[in-house]
Amino acid sequence: MADRQNAQISSRKRPKQARSTDLVAAILEAAAQVLAKEGAPRFTTARLAERAGVSVGSIYQYFPNKAAILFRLQSDEWRQTSDLLRVILEDVRRPPLERLRALVHAFIRSECDEAAMRVALNDAAPLYRDAPEAREARASGDRTMHVFMRAALPEASESTRALAADLITTTLSKVGKHFSESSRSPAEIETYAGAMADMFCAYLESLAGASGASSRRPVMKS
């Protein structure tokens, strides 16, 4: 494999025919299964080919190396997370705090449902974490959260909104990862997510109250 800083992580080509699309889907499904079972250090194209029932050469038609396969799995996970953020947080039919509460519950459930693969992908992150695609994925989530913060904290300063967005996304990601590392029952997930949502909502309510009071404070003339 090439050096980590220079490893090619883009697919060789995109499938155009239904048969090719099905093959790539089968490869990725098998890759997710191998990754969850074996972990990133033991993930190889040979194990993947055996699991998918295809030749190693068939895999290399679409992916130049294992880093590209892992990056595709990670990219799909990033896209799913971004879609989750966008669909819930941009639903203007619901009040902002209700959207935030729904997001926390959905995110924690998702973390627990796919914990094994997420842990393995985190182990593989050094292969691609500095790639432009990785930076864009993070930026996309940041943009969605900052748009939401403007609705949740309309009277707050940009710095306050940025701090709130960073605190919530970082806490949700780190704590969600830690919580999902152990097997959890549906009741445990619901209780934990509810407590975290309560904490975030109380935090935003306190910021909204402080910002509102500040905006109403009379300006002293000299």
mmCIF file of C-alpha atoms in Angstrom:
data_model
loop_
_atom_site.group_PDB
_atom_site.id
_atom_site.type_symbol
_atom_site.label_atom_id
_atom_site.label_comp_id
_atom_site.label_asym_id
_atom_site.label_seq_id
_atom_site.Cartn_x
_atom_site.Cartn_y
_atom_site.Cartn_z
ATOM 1 C CA MET A 1 0.000 0.000 0.000
ATOM 2 C CA ALA A 2 1.130 3.559 -0.607
ATOM 3 C CA ASP A 3 2.190 5.820 2.224
ATOM 4 C CA ARG A 4 -0.736 6.990 4.311
ATOM 5 C CA GLN A 5 -0.275 10.585 3.276
ATOM 6 C CA ASN A 6 -0.349 9.635 -0.410
ATOM 7 C CA ALA A 7 -2.659 6.616 -0.485
ATOM 8 C CA GLN A 8 -5.243 6.802 -3.241
ATOM 9 C CA ILE A 9 -8.708 6.789 -1.659
ATOM 10 C CA SER A 10 -10.874 7.557 -4.675
ATOM 11 C CA SER A 11 -12.671 4.773 -6.527
ATOM 12 C CA ARG A 12 -11.106 3.737 -9.835
ATOM 13 C CA LYS A 13 -14.371 4.124 -11.730
ATOM 14 C CA ARG A 14 -18.065 4.500 -11.098
ATOM 15 C CA PRO A 15 -20.376 1.638 -12.107
ATOM 16 C CA LYS A 16 -22.613 2.578 -15.044
ATOM 17 C CA GLN A 17 -24.530 -0.618 -15.699
ATOM 18 C CA ALA A 18 -26.955 -2.322 -13.317
ATOM 19 C CA ARG A 19 -24.708 -5.380 -13.080
ATOM 20 C CA SER A 20 -21.716 -3.258 -12.114
ATOM 21 C CA THR A 21 -23.785 -1.299 -9.599
ATOM 22 C CA ASP A 22 -24.934 -4.542 -8.010
ATOM 23 C CA LEU A 23 -21.343 -5.790 -7.842
ATOM 24 C CA VAL A 24 -20.126 -2.658 -6.087
ATOM 25 C CA ALA A 25 -23.070 -2.823 -3.670
ATOM 26 C CA ALA A 26 -22.206 -6.460 -2.888
ATOM 27 C CA ILE A 27 -18.553 -5.549 -2.326
ATOM 28 C CA LEU A 28 -19.470 -2.736 0.058
ATOM 29 C CA GLU A 29 -21.963 -4.890 1.947
ATOM 30 C CA ALA A 30 -19.342 -7.594 2.373
ATOM 31 C CA ALA A 31 -16.767 -4.963 3.357
ATOM 32 C CA ALA A 32 -19.023 -3.695 6.128
ATOM 33 C CA GLN A 33 -19.478 -7.254 7.426
ATOM 34 C CA VAL A 34 -15.750 -8.048 7.340
ATOM 35 C CA LEU A 35 -14.875 -4.736 8.940
ATOM 36 C CA ALA A 36 -17.365 -5.187 11.773
ATOM 37 C CA LYS A 37 -16.175 -8.750 12.420
ATOM 38 C CA GLU A 38 -12.422 -8.448 11.886
ATOM 39 C CA GLY A 39 -11.700 -4.793 12.622
ATOM 40 C CA ALA A 40 -9.603 -2.402 10.535
ATOM 41 C CA PRO A 41 -6.167 -3.994 11.230
ATOM 42 C CA ARG A 42 -7.299 -7.397 9.884
ATOM 43 C CA PHE A 43 -9.357 -6.014 7.021
ATOM 44 C CA THR A 44 -7.850 -7.201 3.713
ATOM 45 C CA THR A 45 -9.027 -7.404 0.122
ATOM 46 C CA ALA A 46 -8.493 -11.183 0.248
ATOM 47 C CA ARG A 47 -10.926 -11.549 3.166
ATOM 48 C CA LEU A 48 -13.313 -9.190 1.435
ATOM 49 C CA ALA A 49 -13.196 -11.126 -1.847
ATOM 50 C CA GLU A 50 -13.911 -14.373 -0.015
ATOM 51 C CA ARG A 51 -16.858 -12.852 1.828
ATOM 52 C CA ALA A 52 -18.302 -11.219 -1.293
ATOM 53 C CA GLY A 53 -17.784 -14.314 -3.438
ATOM 54 C CA VAL A 54 -15.783 -12.451 -6.066
ATOM 55 C CA SER A 55 -12.174 -12.348 -7.201
ATOM 56 C CA VAL A 56 -9.689 -9.850 -5.818
ATOM 57 C CA GLY A 57 -9.325 -8.598 -9.401
ATOM 58 C CA SER A 58 -13.033 -7.726 -9.496
ATOM 59 C CA ILE A 59 -12.571 -5.586 -6.405
ATOM 60 C CA TYR A 60 -9.567 -3.802 -7.913
ATOM 61 C CA GLN A 61 -11.653 -2.829 -10.946
ATOM 62 C CA TYR A 62 -13.444 -0.329 -8.701
ATOM 63 C CA PHE A 63 -11.162 0.227 -5.709
ATOM 64 C CA PRO A 64 -7.362 0.648 -5.954
ATOM 65 C CA ASN A 65 -6.658 -0.527 -2.392
ATOM 66 C CA LYS A 66 -8.247 -1.232 0.965
ATOM 67 C CA ALA A 67 -7.966 2.426 1.968
ATOM 68 C CA ALA A 68 -10.321 3.326 -0.886
ATOM 69 C CA ILE A 69 -12.836 0.714 0.272
ATOM 70 C CA LEU A 70 -12.712 1.884 3.875
ATOM 71 C CA PHE A 71 -12.999 5.481 2.747
ATOM 72 C CA ARG A 72 -16.079 4.639 0.675
ATOM 73 C CA LEU A 73 -17.684 3.031 3.741
ATOM 74 C CA GLN A 74 -16.764 6.064 5.808
ATOM 75 C CA SER A 75 -18.055 8.439 3.127
ATOM 76 C CA ASP A 76 -21.377 6.606 3.060
ATOM 77 C CA GLU A 77 -21.557 6.871 6.861
ATOM 78 C CA TRP A 78 -20.761 10.593 6.718
ATOM 79 C CA ARG A 79 -23.444 11.094 4.082
ATOM 80 C CA GLN A 80 -26.006 9.242 6.168
ATOM 81 C CA THR A 81 -25.138 11.338 9.205
ATOM 82 C CA SER A 82 -25.296 14.559 7.169
ATOM 83 C CA ASP A 83 -28.683 13.543 5.781
ATOM 84 C CA LEU A 84 -29.882 12.805 9.310
ATOM 85 C CA LEU A 85 -28.753 16.241 10.480
ATOM 86 C CA ARG A 86 -30.273 18.037 7.523
ATOM 87 C CA VAL A 87 -33.650 16.262 7.465
ATOM 88 C CA ILE A 88 -34.260 16.765 11.178
ATOM 89 C CA LEU A 89 -32.674 20.162 11.829
ATOM 90 C CA GLU A 90 -34.077 21.816 8.691
ATOM 91 C CA ASP A 91 -37.658 20.725 9.374
ATOM 92 C CA VAL A 92 -39.070 24.225 9.961
ATOM 93 C CA ARG A 93 -42.506 22.802 10.750
ATOM 94 C CA ARG A 94 -41.163 21.895 14.192
ATOM 95 C CA PRO A 95 -39.830 24.242 16.893
ATOM 96 C CA PRO A 96 -36.005 24.290 17.135
ATOM 97 C CA LEU A 97 -35.783 22.515 20.493
ATOM 98 C CA GLU A 98 -38.122 19.781 19.287
ATOM 99 C CA ARG A 99 -35.844 19.290 16.284
ATOM 100 C CA LEU A 100 -32.796 19.082 18.530
ATOM 101 C CA ARG A 101 -34.472 16.523 20.767
ATOM 102 C CA ALA A 102 -35.422 14.394 17.754
ATOM 103 C CA LEU A 103 -31.851 14.597 16.433
ATOM 104 C CA VAL A 104 -30.322 13.408 19.705
ATOM 105 C CA HIS A 105 -32.618 10.395 19.885
ATOM 106 C CA ALA A 106 -32.049 9.471 16.227
ATOM 107 C CA PHE A 107 -28.279 9.906 16.480
ATOM 108 C CA ILE A 108 -27.854 7.808 19.627
ATOM 109 C CA ARG A 109 -30.003 5.018 18.169
ATOM 110 C CA SER A 110 -27.934 5.111 14.985
ATOM 111 C CA GLU A 111 -24.666 4.970 16.931
ATOM 112 C CA CYS A 112 -25.830 1.908 18.849
ATOM 113 C CA ASP A 113 -27.215 0.145 15.766
ATOM 114 C CA GLU A 114 -23.914 0.382 13.879
ATOM 115 C CA ALA A 115 -21.429 0.486 16.747
ATOM 116 C CA ALA A 116 -19.119 -2.300 15.554
ATOM 117 C CA MET A 117 -18.526 -0.817 12.122
ATOM 118 C CA ARG A 118 -18.182 2.732 13.462
ATOM 119 C CA VAL A 119 -15.485 1.662 15.924
ATOM 120 C CA ALA A 120 -13.602 -0.105 13.139
ATOM 121 C CA LEU A 121 -13.901 2.917 10.841
ATOM 122 C CA ASN A 122 -12.497 5.128 13.596
ATOM 123 C CA ASP A 123 -9.501 2.779 13.782
ATOM 124 C CA ALA A 124 -9.038 3.196 10.021
ATOM 125 C CA ALA A 125 -9.387 6.984 10.114
ATOM 126 C CA PRO A 126 -5.620 7.715 9.812
ATOM 127 C CA LEU A 127 -5.824 6.371 6.251
ATOM 128 C CA TYR A 128 -8.055 9.213 5.099
ATOM 129 C CA ARG A 129 -8.835 11.723 7.846
ATOM 130 C CA ASP A 130 -6.816 14.486 6.158
ATOM 131 C CA ALA A 131 -8.385 13.957 2.726
ATOM 132 C CA PRO A 132 -10.304 16.878 1.140
ATOM 133 C CA GLU A 133 -13.437 14.725 1.157
ATOM 134 C CA ALA A 134 -13.131 14.309 4.916
ATOM 135 C CA ARG A 135 -12.849 18.054 5.447
ATOM 136 C CA GLU A 136 -15.878 18.685 3.220
ATOM 137 C CA ALA A 137 -17.944 16.129 5.143
ATOM 138 C CA ARG A 138 -17.165 17.910 8.404
ATOM 139 C CA ALA A 139 -17.883 21.290 6.836
ATOM 140 C CA SER A 140 -21.281 20.116 5.572
ATOM 141 C CA GLY A 141 -22.358 19.090 9.064
ATOM 142 C CA ASP A 142 -21.061 22.353 10.481
ATOM 143 C CA ARG A 143 -23.097 24.382 7.980
ATOM 144 C CA THR A 144 -26.296 22.531 8.842
ATOM 145 C CA MET A 145 -25.746 23.038 12.560
ATOM 146 C CA HIS A 146 -24.967 26.737 12.187
ATOM 147 C CA VAL A 147 -28.143 27.314 10.142
ATOM 148 C CA PHE A 148 -30.082 25.573 12.892
ATOM 149 C CA MET A 149 -28.430 27.740 15.555
ATOM 150 C CA ARG A 150 -29.595 30.899 13.828
ATOM 151 C CA ALA A 151 -33.170 29.644 14.215
ATOM 152 C CA ALA A 152 -32.674 28.394 17.780
ATOM 153 C CA LEU A 153 -30.792 31.493 18.996
ATOM 154 C CA PRO A 154 -31.964 34.378 16.785
ATOM 155 C CA GLU A 155 -30.822 37.085 19.214
ATOM 156 C CA ALA A 156 -27.480 35.565 20.127
ATOM 157 C CA SER A 157 -24.152 36.690 18.706
ATOM 158 C CA GLU A 158 -22.409 34.676 16.017
ATOM 159 C CA SER A 159 -19.693 33.704 18.489
ATOM 160 C CA THR A 160 -22.282 32.390 20.936
ATOM 161 C CA ARG A 161 -23.983 30.362 18.201
ATOM 162 C CA ALA A 162 -20.656 28.962 17.020
ATOM 163 C CA LEU A 163 -19.722 27.944 20.556
ATOM 164 C CA ALA A 164 -23.100 26.269 21.096
ATOM 165 C CA ALA A 165 -22.886 24.407 17.778
ATOM 166 C CA ASP A 166 -19.382 23.157 18.502
ATOM 167 C CA LEU A 167 -20.227 22.105 22.055
ATOM 168 C CA ILE A 168 -23.344 20.167 21.022
ATOM 169 C CA THR A 169 -21.827 18.416 17.996
ATOM 170 C CA THR A 170 -18.619 17.501 19.823
ATOM 171 C CA THR A 171 -20.425 16.248 22.910
ATOM 172 C CA LEU A 172 -22.979 14.316 20.887
ATOM 173 C CA SER A 173 -20.263 12.635 18.827
ATOM 174 C CA LYS A 174 -17.895 11.781 21.672
ATOM 175 C CA VAL A 175 -20.499 10.724 24.196
ATOM 176 C CA GLY A 176 -22.515 8.833 21.585
ATOM 177 C CA LYS A 177 -19.423 6.868 20.567
ATOM 178 C CA HIS A 178 -18.592 6.024 24.184
ATOM 179 C CA PHE A 179 -22.167 5.029 25.033
ATOM 180 C CA SER A 180 -22.497 2.774 21.982
ATOM 181 C CA GLU A 181 -19.343 0.806 22.745
ATOM 182 C CA SER A 182 -21.353 -1.347 25.183
ATOM 183 C CA SER A 183 -24.475 -3.315 24.307
ATOM 184 C CA ARG A 184 -27.578 -1.259 25.190
ATOM 185 C CA SER A 185 -31.251 -2.140 25.484
ATOM 186 C CA PRO A 186 -33.893 0.016 23.743
ATOM 187 C CA ALA A 187 -34.966 1.341 27.150
ATOM 188 C CA GLU A 188 -31.386 2.337 28.029
ATOM 189 C CA ILE A 189 -30.973 4.104 24.690
ATOM 190 C CA GLU A 190 -34.237 6.005 25.137
ATOM 191 C CA THR A 191 -33.393 7.067 28.691
ATOM 192 C CA TYR A 192 -29.853 8.136 27.834
ATOM 193 C CA ALA A 193 -30.877 10.045 24.720
ATOM 194 C CA GLY A 194 -33.674 11.753 26.649
ATOM 195 C CA ALA A 195 -31.287 12.906 29.371
ATOM 196 C CA MET A 196 -28.805 14.236 26.816
ATOM 197 C CA ALA A 197 -31.567 16.020 24.920
ATOM 198 C CA ASP A 198 -32.784 17.608 28.174
ATOM 199 C CA MET A 199 -29.260 18.853 28.848
ATOM 200 C CA PHE A 200 -28.815 20.373 25.380
ATOM 201 C CA CYS A 201 -32.272 21.991 25.394
ATOM 202 C CA ALA A 202 -31.689 23.518 28.836
ATOM 203 C CA TYR A 203 -28.365 24.878 27.613
ATOM 204 C CA LEU A 204 -29.925 26.543 24.563
ATOM 205 C CA GLU A 205 -32.788 27.928 26.647
ATOM 206 C CA SER A 206 -30.279 29.523 29.020
ATOM 207 C CA LEU A 207 -28.382 31.059 26.092
ATOM 208 C CA ALA A 208 -31.621 32.325 24.538
ATOM 209 C CA GLY A 209 -32.645 33.909 27.846
ATOM 210 C CA ALA A 210 -29.275 35.576 28.320
ATOM 211 C CA SER A 211 -29.232 36.861 24.731
ATOM 212 C CA GLY A 212 -32.783 38.179 25.009
ATOM 213 C CA ALA A 213 -32.038 39.992 28.258
ATOM 214 C CA SER A 214 -28.909 41.505 26.733
ATOM 215 C CA SER A 215 -30.804 42.757 23.673
ATOM 216 C CA ARG A 216 -33.430 44.413 25.858
ATOM 217 C CA ARG A 217 -30.920 46.117 28.160
ATOM 218 C CA PRO A 218 -31.068 49.924 27.697
ATOM 219 C CA VAL A 219 -28.011 51.619 26.302
ATOM 220 C CA MET A 220 -26.495 54.103 28.762
ATOM 221 C CA LYS A 221 -25.774 57.494 27.244
ATOM 222 C CA SER A 222 -22.735 59.399 28.357
#
